[in-house]
PDB file of C-alpha atoms in Angstrom:
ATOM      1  CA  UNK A 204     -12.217  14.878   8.789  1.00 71.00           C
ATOM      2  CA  UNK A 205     -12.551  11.663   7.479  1.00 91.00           C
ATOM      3  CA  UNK A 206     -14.932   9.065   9.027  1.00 94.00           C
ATOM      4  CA  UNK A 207     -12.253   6.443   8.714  1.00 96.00           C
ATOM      5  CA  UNK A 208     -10.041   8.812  10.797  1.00 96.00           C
ATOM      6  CA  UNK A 209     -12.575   8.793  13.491  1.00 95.00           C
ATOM      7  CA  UNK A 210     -13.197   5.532  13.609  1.00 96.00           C
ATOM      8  CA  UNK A 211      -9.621   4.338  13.970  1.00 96.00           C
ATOM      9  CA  UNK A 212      -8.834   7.344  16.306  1.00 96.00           C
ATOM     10  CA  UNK A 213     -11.817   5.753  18.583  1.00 95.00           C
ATOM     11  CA  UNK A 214     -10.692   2.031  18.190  1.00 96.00           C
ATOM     12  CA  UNK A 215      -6.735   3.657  19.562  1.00 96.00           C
ATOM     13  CA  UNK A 216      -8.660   5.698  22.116  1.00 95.00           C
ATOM     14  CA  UNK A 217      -9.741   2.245  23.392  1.00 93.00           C
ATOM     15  CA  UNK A 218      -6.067   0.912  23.695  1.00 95.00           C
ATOM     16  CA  UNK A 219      -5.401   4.590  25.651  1.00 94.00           C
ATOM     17  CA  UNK A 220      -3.555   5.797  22.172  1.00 95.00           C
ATOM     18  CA  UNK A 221      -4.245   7.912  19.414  1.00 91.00           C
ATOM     19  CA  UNK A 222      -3.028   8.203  15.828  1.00 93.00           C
ATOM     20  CA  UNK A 223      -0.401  11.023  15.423  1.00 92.00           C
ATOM     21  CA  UNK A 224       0.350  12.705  12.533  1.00 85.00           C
ATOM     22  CA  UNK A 225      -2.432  12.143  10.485  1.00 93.00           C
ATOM     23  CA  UNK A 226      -1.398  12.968   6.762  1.00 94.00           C
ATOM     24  CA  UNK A 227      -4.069  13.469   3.685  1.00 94.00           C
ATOM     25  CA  UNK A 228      -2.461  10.953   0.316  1.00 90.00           C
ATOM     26  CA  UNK A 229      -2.351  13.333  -1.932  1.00 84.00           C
ATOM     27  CA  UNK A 230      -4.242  10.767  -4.049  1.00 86.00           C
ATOM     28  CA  UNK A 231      -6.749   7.729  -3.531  1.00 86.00           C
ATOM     29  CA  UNK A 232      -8.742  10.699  -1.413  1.00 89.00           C
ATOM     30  CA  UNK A 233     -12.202   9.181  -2.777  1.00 92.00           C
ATOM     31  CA  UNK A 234     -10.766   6.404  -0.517  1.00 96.00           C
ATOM     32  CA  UNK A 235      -9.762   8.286   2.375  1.00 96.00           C
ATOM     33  CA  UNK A 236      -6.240   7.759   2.195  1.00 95.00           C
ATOM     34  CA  UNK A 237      -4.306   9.240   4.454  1.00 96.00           C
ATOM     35  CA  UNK A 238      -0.924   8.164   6.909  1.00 96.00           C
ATOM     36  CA  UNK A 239      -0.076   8.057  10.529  1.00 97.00           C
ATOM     37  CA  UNK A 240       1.738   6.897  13.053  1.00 97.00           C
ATOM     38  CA  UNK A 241       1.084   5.099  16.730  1.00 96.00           C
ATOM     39  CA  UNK A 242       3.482   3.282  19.303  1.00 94.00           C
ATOM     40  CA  UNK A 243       6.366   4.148  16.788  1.00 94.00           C
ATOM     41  CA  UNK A 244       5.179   2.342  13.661  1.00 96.00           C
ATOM     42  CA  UNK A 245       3.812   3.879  10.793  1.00 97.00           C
ATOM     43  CA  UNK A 246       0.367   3.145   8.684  1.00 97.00           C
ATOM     44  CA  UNK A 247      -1.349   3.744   5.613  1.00 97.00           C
ATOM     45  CA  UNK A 248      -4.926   3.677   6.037  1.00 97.00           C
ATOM     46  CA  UNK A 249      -7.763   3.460   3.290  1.00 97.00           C
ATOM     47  CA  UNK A 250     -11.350   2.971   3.555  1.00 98.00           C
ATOM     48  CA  UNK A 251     -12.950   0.311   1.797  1.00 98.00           C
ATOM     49  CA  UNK A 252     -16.514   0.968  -0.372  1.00 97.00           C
ATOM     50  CA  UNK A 253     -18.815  -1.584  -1.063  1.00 96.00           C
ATOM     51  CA  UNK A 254     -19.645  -1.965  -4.513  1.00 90.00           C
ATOM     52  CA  UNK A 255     -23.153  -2.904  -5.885  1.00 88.00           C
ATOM     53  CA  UNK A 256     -22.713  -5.913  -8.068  1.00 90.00           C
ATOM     54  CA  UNK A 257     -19.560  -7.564  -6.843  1.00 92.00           C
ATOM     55  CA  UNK A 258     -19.351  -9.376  -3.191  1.00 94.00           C
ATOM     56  CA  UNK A 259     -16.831  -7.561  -1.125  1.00 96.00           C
ATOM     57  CA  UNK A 260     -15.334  -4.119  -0.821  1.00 98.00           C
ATOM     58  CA  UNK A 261     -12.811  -1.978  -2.693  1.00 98.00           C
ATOM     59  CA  UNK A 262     -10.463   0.020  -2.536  1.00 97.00           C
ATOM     60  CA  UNK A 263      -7.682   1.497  -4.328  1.00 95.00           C
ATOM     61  CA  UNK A 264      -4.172   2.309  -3.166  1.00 89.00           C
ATOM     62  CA  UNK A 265      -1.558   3.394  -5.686  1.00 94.00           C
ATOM     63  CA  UNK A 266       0.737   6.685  -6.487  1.00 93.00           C
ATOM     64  CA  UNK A 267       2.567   8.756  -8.951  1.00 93.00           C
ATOM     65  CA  UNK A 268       6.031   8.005 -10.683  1.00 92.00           C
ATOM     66  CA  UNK A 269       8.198  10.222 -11.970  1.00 93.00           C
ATOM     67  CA  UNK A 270       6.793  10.116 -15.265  1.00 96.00           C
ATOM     68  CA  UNK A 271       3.351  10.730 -13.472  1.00 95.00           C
ATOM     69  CA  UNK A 272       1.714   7.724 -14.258  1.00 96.00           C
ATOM     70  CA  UNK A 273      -0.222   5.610 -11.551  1.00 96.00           C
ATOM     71  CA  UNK A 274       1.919   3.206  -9.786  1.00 96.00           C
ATOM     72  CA  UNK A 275       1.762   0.597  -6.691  1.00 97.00           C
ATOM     73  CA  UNK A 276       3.179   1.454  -3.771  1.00 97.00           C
ATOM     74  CA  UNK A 277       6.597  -0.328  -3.229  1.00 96.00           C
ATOM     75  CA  UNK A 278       7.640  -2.544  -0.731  1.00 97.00           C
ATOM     76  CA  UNK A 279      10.924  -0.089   0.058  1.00 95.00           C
ATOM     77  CA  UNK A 280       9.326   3.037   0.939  1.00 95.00           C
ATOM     78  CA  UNK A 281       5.541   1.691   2.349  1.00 97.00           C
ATOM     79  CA  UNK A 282       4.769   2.270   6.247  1.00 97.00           C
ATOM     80  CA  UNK A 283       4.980  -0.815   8.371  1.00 97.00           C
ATOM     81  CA  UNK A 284       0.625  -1.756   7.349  1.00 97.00           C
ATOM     82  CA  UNK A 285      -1.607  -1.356   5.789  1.00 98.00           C
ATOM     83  CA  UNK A 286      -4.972  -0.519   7.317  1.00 98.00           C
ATOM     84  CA  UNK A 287      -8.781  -1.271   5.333  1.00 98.00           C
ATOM     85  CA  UNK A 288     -11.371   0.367   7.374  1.00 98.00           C
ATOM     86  CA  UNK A 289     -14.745  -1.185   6.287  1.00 98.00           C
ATOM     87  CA  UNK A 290     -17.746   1.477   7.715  1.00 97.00           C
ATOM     88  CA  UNK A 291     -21.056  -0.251   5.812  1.00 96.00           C
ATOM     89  CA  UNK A 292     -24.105   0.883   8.278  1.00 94.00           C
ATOM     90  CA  UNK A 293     -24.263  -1.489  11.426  1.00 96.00           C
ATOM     91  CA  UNK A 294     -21.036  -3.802   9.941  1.00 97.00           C
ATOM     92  CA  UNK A 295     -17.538  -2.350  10.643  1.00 97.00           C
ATOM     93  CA  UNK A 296     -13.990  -4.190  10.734  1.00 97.00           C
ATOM     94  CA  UNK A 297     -10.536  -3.412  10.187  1.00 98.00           C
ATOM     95  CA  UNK A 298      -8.190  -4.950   8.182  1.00 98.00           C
ATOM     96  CA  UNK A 299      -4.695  -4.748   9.355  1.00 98.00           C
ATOM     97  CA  UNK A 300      -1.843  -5.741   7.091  1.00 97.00           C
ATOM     98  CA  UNK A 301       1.845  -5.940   7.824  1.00 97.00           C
ATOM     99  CA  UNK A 302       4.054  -4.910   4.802  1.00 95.00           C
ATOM    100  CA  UNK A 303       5.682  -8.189   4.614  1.00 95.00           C
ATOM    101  CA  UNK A 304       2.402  -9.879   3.635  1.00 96.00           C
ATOM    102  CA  UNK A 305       1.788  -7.083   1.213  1.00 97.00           C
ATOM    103  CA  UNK A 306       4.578  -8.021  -0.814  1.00 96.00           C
ATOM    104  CA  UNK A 307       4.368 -11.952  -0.160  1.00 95.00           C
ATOM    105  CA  UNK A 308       0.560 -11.584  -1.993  1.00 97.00           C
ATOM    106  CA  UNK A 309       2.221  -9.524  -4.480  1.00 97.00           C
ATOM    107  CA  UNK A 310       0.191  -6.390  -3.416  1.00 98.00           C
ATOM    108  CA  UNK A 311       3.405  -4.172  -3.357  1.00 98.00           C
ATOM    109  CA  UNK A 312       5.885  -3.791  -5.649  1.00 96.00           C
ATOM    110  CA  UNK A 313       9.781  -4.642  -5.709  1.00 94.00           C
ATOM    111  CA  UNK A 314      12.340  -5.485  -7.993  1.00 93.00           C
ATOM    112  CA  UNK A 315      10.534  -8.852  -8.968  1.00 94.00           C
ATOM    113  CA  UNK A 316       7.127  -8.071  -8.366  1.00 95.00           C
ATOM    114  CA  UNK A 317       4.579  -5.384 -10.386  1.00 96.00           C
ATOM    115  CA  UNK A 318       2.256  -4.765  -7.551  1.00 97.00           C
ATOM    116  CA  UNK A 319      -1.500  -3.823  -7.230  1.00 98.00           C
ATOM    117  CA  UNK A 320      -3.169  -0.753  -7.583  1.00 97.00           C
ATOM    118  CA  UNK A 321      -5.987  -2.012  -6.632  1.00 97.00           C
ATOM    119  CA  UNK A 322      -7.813  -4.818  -4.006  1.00 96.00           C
ATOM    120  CA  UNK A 323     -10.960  -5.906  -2.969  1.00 98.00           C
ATOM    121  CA  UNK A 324     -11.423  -6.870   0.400  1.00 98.00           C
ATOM    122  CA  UNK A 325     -13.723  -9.713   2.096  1.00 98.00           C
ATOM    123  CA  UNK A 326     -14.392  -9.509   5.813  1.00 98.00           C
ATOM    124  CA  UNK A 327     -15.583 -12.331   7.915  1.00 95.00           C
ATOM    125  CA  UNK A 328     -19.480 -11.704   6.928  1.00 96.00           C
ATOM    126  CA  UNK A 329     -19.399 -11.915   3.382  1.00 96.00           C
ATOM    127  CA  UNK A 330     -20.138 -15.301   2.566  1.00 93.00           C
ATOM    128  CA  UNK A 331     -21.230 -15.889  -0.869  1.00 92.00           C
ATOM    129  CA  UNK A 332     -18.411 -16.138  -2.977  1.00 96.00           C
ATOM    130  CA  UNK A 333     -16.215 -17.897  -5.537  1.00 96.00           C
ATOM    131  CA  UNK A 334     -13.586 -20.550  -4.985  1.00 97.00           C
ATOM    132  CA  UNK A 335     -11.211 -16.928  -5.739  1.00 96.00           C
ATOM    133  CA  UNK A 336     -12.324 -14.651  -3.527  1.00 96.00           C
ATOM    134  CA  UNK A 337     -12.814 -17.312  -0.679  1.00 97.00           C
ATOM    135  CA  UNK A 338      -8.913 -18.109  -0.926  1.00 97.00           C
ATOM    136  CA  UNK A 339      -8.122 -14.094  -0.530  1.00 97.00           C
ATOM    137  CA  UNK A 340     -10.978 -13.896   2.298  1.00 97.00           C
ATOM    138  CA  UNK A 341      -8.803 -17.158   3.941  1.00 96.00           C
ATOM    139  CA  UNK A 342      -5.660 -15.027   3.981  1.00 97.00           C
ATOM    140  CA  UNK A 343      -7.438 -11.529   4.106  1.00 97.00           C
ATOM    141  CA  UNK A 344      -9.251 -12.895   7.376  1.00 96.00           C
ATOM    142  CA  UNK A 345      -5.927 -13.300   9.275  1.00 95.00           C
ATOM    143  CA  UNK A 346      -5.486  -9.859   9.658  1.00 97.00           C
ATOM    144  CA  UNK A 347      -9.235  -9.061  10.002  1.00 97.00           C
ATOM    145  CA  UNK A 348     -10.826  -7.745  13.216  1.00 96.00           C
ATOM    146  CA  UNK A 349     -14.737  -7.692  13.128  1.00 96.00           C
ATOM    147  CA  UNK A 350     -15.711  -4.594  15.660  1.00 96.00           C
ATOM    148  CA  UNK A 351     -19.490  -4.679  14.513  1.00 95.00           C
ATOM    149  CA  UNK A 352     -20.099  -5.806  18.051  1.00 90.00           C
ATOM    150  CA  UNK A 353     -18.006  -6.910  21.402  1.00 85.00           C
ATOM    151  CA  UNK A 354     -14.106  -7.554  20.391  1.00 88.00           C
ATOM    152  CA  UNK A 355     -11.477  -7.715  22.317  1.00 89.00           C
ATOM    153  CA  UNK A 356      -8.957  -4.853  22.753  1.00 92.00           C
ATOM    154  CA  UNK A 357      -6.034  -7.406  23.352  1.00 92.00           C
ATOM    155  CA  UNK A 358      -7.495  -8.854  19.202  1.00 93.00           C
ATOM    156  CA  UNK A 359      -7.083  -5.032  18.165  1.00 95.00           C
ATOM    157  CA  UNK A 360      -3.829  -3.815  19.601  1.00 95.00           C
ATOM    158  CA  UNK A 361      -1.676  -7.631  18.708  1.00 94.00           C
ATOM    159  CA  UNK A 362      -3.186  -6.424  14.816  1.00 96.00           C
ATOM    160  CA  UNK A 363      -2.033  -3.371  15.165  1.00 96.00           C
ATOM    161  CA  UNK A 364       1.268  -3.316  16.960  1.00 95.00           C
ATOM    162  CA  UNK A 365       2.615  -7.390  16.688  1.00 90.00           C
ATOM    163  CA  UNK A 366       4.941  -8.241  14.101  1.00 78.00           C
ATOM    164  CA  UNK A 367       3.706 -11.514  13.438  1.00 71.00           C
ATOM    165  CA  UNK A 368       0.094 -11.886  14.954  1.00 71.00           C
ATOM    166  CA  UNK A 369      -2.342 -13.038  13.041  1.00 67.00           C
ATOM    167  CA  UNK A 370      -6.332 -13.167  14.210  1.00 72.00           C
ATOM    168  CA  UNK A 371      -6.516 -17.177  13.201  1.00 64.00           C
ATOM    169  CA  UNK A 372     -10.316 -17.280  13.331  1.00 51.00           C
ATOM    170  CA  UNK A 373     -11.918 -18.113   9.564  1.00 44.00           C
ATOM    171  CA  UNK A 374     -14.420 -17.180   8.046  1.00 44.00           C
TER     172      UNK A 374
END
């Protein structure tokens, strides 16, 4: 099992839910991608690696066309968000991302947009970086949910389930 798995099956646990139908991507698995569902919506979940020489953490999220070439994901057929786990020792936080947003950063792809395959992600504790990567962390951060420590369930579960919550605390 993956240790992102766990750790979001333990943060639902704490709301008295648990993910259901977990499914394996059949790609981005060095990223533990997998799908499920909880409280009728449906998620895609990565986990996020730090990298060595770059503030930040990765991670990639893409899929095959029908010419089997790498593609993003696109807006049509995507689950209702997008969840980053970041697991990094003591630090851990979720990043959790409606599909709406996706496309309005031009992270998923639609008649008009080409999409990401690719993201880096900045939670609240990374603080040394570029004018760049501080105006993703501004956006990023609205959807970010630090559970290193105490947080509140109430933070976790409006993330999760809300259509239009954001976590307004910045970085």
């Amino acid at each position: 099992m993956y240790n992102s798995l766990t750790y979001i099956t333990s943060l639902l646990n704490d709301l008295g839910l648990s993910p259901s139908l977990p499914t394996k991507d059949n790609y981005n698995s060095e990223y533990e991608g997998f799908c499920f569902q909880a409280k009728g919506l449906s998620f895609r979940s990565r986990r996020a690696k730090k990298t060595p020489k770059k503030c930040g953490y990765f991670v990639a999220f893409w899929e095959k066309d029908t010419n089997n070439k790498n593609t993003p994901y696109s807006f049509e057929t995507f689950p209702d968000k997008l969840v980053i786990s970041i697991i990094d020792g003591a630090l851990s936080g979720q990043f959790i991302i409606p599909k709406k947003v996706l496309r309005e950063k031009k992270i998923l792809k639609d008649e008009e947009i080409t999409g990401k395959m690719a993201l880096r992600f900045y939670p609240s504790w990374e603080t040394s970086l570029n004018k760049t990567a501080q105006a993703t962390q501004k956006w990023q951060c609205d959807y970010f949910i630090d559970t290193t420590d105490n947080f509140q369930n109430e933070t976790l579960e409006q993330l999760y389930f809300s259509s239009s919550y954001t976590n307004n605390k910045k970085p």
